[in-house]
PDB file of N, CA and C in Angstrom:
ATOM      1  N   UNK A 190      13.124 145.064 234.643  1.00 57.00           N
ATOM      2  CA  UNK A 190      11.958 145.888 234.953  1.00 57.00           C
ATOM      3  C   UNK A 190      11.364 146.487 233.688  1.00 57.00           C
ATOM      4  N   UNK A 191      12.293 146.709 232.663  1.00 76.00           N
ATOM      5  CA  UNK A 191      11.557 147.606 231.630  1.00 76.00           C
ATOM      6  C   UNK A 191      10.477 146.170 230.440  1.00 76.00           C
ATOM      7  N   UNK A 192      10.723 145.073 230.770  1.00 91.00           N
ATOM      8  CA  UNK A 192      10.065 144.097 230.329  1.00 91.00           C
ATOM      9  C   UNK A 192       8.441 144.422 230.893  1.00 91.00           C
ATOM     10  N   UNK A 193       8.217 144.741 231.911  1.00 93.00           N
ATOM     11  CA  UNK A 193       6.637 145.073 232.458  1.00 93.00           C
ATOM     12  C   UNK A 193       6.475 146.402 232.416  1.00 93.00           C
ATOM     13  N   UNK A 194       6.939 147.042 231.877  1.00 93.00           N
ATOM     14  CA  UNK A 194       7.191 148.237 231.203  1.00 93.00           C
ATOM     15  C   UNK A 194       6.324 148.324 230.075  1.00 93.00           C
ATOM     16  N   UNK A 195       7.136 147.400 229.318  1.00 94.00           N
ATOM     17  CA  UNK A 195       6.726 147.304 228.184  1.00 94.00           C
ATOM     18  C   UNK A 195       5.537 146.125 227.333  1.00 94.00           C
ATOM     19  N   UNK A 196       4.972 145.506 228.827  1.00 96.00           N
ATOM     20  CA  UNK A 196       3.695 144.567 228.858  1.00 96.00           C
ATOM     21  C   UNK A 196       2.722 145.875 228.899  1.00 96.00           C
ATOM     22  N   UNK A 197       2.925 146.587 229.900  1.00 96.00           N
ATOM     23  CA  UNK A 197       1.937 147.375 230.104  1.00 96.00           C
ATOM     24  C   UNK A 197       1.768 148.215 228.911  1.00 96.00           C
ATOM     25  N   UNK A 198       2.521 148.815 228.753  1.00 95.00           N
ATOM     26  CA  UNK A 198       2.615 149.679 227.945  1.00 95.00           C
ATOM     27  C   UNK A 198       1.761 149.096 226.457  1.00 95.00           C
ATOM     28  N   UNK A 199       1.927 147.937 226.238  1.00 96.00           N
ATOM     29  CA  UNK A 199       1.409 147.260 225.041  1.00 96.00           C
ATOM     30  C   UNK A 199      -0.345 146.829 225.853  1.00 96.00           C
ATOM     31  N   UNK A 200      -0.440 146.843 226.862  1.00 96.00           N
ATOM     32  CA  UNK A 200      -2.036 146.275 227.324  1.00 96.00           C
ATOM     33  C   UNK A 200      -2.777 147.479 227.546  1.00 96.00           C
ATOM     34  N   UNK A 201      -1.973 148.687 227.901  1.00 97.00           N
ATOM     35  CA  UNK A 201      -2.924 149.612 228.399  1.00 97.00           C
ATOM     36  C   UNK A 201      -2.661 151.060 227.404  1.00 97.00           C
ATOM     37  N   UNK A 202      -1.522 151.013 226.775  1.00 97.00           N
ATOM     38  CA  UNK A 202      -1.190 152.258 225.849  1.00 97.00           C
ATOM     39  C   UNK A 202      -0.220 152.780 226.449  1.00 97.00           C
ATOM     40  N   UNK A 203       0.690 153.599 225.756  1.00 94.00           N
ATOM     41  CA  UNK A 203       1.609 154.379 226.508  1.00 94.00           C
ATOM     42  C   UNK A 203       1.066 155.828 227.038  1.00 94.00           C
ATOM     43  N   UNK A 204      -0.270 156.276 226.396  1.00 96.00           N
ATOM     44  CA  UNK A 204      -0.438 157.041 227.846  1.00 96.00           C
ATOM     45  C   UNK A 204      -0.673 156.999 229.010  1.00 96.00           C
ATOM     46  N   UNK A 205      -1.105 156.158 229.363  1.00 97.00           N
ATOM     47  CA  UNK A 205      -1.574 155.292 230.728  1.00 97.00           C
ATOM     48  C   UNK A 205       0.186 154.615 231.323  1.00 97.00           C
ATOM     49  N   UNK A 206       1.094 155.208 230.897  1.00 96.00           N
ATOM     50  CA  UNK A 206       2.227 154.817 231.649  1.00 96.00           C
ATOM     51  C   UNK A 206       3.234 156.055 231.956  1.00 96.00           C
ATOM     52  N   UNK A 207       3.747 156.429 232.926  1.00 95.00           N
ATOM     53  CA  UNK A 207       4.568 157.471 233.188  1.00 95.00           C
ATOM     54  C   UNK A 207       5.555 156.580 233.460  1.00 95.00           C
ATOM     55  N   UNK A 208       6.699 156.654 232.539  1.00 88.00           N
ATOM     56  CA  UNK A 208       8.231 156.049 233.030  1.00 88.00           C
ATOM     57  C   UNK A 208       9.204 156.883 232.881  1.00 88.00           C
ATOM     58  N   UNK A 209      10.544 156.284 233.127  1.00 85.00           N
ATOM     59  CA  UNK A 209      12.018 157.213 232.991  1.00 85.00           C
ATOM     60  C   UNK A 209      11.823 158.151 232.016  1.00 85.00           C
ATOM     61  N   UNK A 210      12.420 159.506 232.679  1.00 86.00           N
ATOM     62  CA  UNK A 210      12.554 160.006 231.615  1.00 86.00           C
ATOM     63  C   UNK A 210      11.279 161.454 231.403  1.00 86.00           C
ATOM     64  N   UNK A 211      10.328 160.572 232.096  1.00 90.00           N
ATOM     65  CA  UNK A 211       8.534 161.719 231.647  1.00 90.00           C
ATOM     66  C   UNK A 211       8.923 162.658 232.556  1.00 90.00           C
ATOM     67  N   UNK A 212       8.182 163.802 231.881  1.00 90.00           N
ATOM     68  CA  UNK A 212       8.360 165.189 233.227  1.00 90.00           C
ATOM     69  C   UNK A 212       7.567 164.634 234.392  1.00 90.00           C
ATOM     70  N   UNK A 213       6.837 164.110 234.581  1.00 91.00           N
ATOM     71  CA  UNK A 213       5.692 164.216 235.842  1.00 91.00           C
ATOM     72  C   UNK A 213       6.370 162.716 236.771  1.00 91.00           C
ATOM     73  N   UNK A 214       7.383 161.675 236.289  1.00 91.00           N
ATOM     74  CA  UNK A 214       8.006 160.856 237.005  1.00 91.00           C
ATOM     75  C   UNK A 214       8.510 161.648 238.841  1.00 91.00           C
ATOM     76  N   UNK A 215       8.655 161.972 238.636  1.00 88.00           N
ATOM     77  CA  UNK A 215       9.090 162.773 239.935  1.00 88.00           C
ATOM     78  C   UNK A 215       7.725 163.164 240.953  1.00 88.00           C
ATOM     79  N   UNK A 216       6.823 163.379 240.130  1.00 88.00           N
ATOM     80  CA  UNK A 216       5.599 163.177 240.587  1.00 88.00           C
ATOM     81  C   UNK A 216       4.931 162.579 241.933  1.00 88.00           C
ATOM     82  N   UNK A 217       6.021 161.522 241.626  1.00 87.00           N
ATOM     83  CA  UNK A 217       5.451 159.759 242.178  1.00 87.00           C
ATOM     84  C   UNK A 217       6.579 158.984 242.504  1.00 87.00           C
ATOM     85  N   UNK A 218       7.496 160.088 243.192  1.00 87.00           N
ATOM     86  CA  UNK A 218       8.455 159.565 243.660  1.00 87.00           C
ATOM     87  C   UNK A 218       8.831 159.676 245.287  1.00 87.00           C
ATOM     88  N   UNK A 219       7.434 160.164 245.751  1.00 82.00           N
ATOM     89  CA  UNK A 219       7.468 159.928 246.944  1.00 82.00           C
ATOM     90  C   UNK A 219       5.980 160.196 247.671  1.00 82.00           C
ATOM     91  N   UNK A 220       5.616 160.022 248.658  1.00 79.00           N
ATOM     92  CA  UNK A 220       4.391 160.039 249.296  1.00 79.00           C
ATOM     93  C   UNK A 220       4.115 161.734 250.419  1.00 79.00           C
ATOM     94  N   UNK A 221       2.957 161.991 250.536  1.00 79.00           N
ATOM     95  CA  UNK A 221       3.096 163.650 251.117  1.00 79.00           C
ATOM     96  C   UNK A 221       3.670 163.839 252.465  1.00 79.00           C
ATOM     97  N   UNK A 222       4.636 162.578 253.214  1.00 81.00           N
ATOM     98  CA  UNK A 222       5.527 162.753 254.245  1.00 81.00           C
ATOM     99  C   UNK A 222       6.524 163.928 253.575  1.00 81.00           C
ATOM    100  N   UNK A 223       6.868 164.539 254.965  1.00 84.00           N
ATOM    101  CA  UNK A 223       7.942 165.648 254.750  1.00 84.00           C
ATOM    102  C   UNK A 223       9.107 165.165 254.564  1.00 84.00           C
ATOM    103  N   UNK A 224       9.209 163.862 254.353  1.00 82.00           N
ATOM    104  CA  UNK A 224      10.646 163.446 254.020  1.00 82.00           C
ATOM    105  C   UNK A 224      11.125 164.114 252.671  1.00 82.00           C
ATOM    106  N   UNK A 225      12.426 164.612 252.348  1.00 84.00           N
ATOM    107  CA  UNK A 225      12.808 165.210 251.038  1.00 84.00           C
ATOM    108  C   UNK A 225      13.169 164.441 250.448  1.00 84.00           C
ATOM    109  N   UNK A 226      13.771 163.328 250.453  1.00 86.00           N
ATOM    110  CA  UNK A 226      14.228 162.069 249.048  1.00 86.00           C
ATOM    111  C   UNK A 226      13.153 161.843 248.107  1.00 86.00           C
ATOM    112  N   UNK A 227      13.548 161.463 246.749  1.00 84.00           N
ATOM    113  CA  UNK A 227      12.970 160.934 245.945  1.00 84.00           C
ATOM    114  C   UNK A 227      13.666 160.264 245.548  1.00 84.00           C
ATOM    115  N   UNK A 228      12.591 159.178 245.168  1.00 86.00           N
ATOM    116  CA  UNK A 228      12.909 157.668 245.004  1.00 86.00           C
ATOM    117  C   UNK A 228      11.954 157.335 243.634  1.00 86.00           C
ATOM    118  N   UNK A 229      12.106 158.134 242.518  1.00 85.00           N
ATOM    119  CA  UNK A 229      11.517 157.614 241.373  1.00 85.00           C
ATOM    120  C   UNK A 229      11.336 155.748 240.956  1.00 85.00           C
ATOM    121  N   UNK A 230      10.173 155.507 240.620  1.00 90.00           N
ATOM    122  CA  UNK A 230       9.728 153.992 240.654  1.00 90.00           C
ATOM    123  C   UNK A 230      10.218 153.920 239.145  1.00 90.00           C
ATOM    124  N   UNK A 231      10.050 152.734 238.391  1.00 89.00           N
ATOM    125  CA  UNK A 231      10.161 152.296 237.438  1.00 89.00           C
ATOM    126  C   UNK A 231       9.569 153.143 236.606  1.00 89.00           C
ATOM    127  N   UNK A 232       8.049 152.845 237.222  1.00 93.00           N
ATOM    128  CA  UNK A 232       6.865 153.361 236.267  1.00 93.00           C
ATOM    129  C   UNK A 232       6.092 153.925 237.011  1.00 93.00           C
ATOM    130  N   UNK A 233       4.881 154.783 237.044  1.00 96.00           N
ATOM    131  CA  UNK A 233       3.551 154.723 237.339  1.00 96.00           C
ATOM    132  C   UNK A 233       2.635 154.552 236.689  1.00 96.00           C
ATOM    133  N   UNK A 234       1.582 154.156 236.563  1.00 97.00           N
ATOM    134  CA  UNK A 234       0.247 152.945 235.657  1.00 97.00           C
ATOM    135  C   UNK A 234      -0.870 154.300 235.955  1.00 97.00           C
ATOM    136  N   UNK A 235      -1.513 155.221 235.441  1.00 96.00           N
ATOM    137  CA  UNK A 235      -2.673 155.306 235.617  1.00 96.00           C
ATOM    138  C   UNK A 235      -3.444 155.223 234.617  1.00 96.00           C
ATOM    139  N   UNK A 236      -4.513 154.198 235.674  1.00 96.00           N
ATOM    140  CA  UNK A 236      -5.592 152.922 235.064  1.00 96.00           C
ATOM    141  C   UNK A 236      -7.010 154.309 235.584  1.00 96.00           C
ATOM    142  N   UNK A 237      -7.412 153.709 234.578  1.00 96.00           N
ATOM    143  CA  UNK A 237      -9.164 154.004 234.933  1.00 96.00           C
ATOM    144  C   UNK A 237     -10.254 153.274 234.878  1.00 96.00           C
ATOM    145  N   UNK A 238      -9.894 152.035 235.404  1.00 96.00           N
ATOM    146  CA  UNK A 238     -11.064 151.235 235.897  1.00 96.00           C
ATOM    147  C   UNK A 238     -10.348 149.911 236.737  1.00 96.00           C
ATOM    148  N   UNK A 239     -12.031 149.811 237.443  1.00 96.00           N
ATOM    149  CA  UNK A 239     -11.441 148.359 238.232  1.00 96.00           C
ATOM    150  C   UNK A 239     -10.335 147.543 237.696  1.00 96.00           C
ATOM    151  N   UNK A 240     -10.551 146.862 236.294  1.00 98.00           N
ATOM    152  CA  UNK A 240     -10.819 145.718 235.780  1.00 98.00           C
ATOM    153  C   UNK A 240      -9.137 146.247 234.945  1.00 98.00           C
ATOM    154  N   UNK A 241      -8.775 147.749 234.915  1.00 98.00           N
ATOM    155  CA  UNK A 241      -7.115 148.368 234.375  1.00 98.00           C
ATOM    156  C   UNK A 241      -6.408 147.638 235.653  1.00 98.00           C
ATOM    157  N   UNK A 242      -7.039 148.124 237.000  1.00 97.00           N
ATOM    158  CA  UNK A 242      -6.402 148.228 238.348  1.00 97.00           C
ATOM    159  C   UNK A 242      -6.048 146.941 238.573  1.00 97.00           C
ATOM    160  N   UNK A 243      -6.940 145.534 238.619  1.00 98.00           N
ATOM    161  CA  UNK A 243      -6.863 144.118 238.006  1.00 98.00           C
ATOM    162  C   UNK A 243      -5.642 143.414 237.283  1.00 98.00           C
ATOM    163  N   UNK A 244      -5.607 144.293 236.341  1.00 98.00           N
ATOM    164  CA  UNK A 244      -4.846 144.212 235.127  1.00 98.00           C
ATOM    165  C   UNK A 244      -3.452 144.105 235.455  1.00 98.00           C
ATOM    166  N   UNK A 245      -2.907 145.109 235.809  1.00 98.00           N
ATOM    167  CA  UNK A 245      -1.571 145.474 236.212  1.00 98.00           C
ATOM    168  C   UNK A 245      -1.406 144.777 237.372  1.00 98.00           C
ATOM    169  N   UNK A 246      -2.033 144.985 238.393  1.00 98.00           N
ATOM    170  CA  UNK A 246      -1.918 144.086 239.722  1.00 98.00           C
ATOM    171  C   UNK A 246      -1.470 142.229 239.249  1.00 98.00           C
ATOM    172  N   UNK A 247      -2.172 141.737 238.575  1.00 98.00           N
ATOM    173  CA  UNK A 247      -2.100 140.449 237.633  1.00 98.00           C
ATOM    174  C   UNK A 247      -0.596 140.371 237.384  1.00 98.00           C
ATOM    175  N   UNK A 248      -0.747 141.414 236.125  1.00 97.00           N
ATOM    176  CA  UNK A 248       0.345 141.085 235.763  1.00 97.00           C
ATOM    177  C   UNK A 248       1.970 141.294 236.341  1.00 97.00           C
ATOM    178  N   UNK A 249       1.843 142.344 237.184  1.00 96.00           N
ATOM    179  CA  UNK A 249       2.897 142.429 238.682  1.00 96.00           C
ATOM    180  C   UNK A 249       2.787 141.243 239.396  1.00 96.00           C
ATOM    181  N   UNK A 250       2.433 140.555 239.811  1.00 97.00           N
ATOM    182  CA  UNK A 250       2.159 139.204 240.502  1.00 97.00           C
ATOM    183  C   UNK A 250       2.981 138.337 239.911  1.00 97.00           C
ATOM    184  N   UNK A 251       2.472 138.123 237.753  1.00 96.00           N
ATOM    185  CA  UNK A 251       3.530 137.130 237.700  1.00 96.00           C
ATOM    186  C   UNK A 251       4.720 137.811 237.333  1.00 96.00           C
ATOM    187  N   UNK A 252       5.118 138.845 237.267  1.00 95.00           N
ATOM    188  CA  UNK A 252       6.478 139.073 237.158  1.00 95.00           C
ATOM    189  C   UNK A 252       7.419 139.943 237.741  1.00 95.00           C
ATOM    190  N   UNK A 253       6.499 139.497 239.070  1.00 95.00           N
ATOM    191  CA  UNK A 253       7.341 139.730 240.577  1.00 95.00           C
ATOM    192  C   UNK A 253       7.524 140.730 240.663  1.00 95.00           C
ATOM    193  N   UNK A 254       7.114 142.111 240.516  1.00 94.00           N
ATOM    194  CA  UNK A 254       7.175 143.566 240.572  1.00 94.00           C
ATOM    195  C   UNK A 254       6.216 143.996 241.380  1.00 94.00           C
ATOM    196  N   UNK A 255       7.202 144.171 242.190  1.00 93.00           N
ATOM    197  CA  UNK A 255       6.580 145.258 243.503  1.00 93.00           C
ATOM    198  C   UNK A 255       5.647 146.415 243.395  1.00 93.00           C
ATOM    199  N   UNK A 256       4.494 146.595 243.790  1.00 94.00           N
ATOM    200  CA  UNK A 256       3.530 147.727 243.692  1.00 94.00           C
ATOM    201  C   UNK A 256       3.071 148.408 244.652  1.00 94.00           C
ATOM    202  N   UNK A 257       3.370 149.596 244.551  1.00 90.00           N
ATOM    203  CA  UNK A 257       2.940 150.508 245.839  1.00 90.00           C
ATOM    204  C   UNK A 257       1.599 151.565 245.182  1.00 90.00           C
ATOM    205  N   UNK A 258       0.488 151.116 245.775  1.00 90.00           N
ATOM    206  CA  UNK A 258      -0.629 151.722 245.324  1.00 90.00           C
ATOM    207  C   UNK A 258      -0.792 153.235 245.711  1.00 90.00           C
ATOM    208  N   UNK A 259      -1.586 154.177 244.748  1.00 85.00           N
ATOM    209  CA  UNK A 259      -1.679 155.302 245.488  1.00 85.00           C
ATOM    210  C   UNK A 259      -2.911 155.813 244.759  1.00 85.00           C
ATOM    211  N   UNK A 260      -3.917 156.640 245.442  1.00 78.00           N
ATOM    212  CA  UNK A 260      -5.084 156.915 245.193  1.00 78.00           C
ATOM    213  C   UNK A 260      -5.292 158.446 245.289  1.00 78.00           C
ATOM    214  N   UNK A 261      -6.282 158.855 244.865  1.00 70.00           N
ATOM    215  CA  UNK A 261      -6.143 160.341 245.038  1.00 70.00           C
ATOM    216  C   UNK A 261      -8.084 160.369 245.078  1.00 70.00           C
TER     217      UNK A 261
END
C-alpha cells in the first residue's frame, strides 16, 4: 500500500496526502454514523480538481486499491 502512497505523493505533492502518522488521519477514519470504531485508511488524497479526482481514481484502478470517496 505505501507504493501508491508514494505514486501519489510524487503526482500530487505531499500536501495533498494525509497518511500514517498525520494528526488529522483520524479525521477520515470513519463516516458521521454513530458507530465509535475507527478504522484509519492508508491515506486520504485531497485533490482539487476534476482532472486530481481522475488522477488518483486511475491510478487506484491499476494498483488495485480500494477507494472510498467522501465529499464535503
Amino acid at each position: 500500500m505505501s507504493d501508491i502512497v508514494s505514486i501519489l505523493e510524487r503526482e500530487l505533492g505531499a500536501a495533498a496526502i494525509v497518511g500514517p502518522g498525520h494528526e488529522r488521519i483520524d479525521d477520515y477514519a470513519r463516516d458521521e454514523s454513530p458507530l465509535p470504531e475507527l478504522y484509519p485508511p492508508a491515506c486520504a488524497v485531497l485533490v482539487e480538481s476534476t482532472e486530481q479526482a481522475a488522477l488518483v481514481l486511475r491510478l487506484c484502478l491499476e494498483h488495485k486499491v480500494p477507494v472510498t470517496p467522501r465529499g464535503a
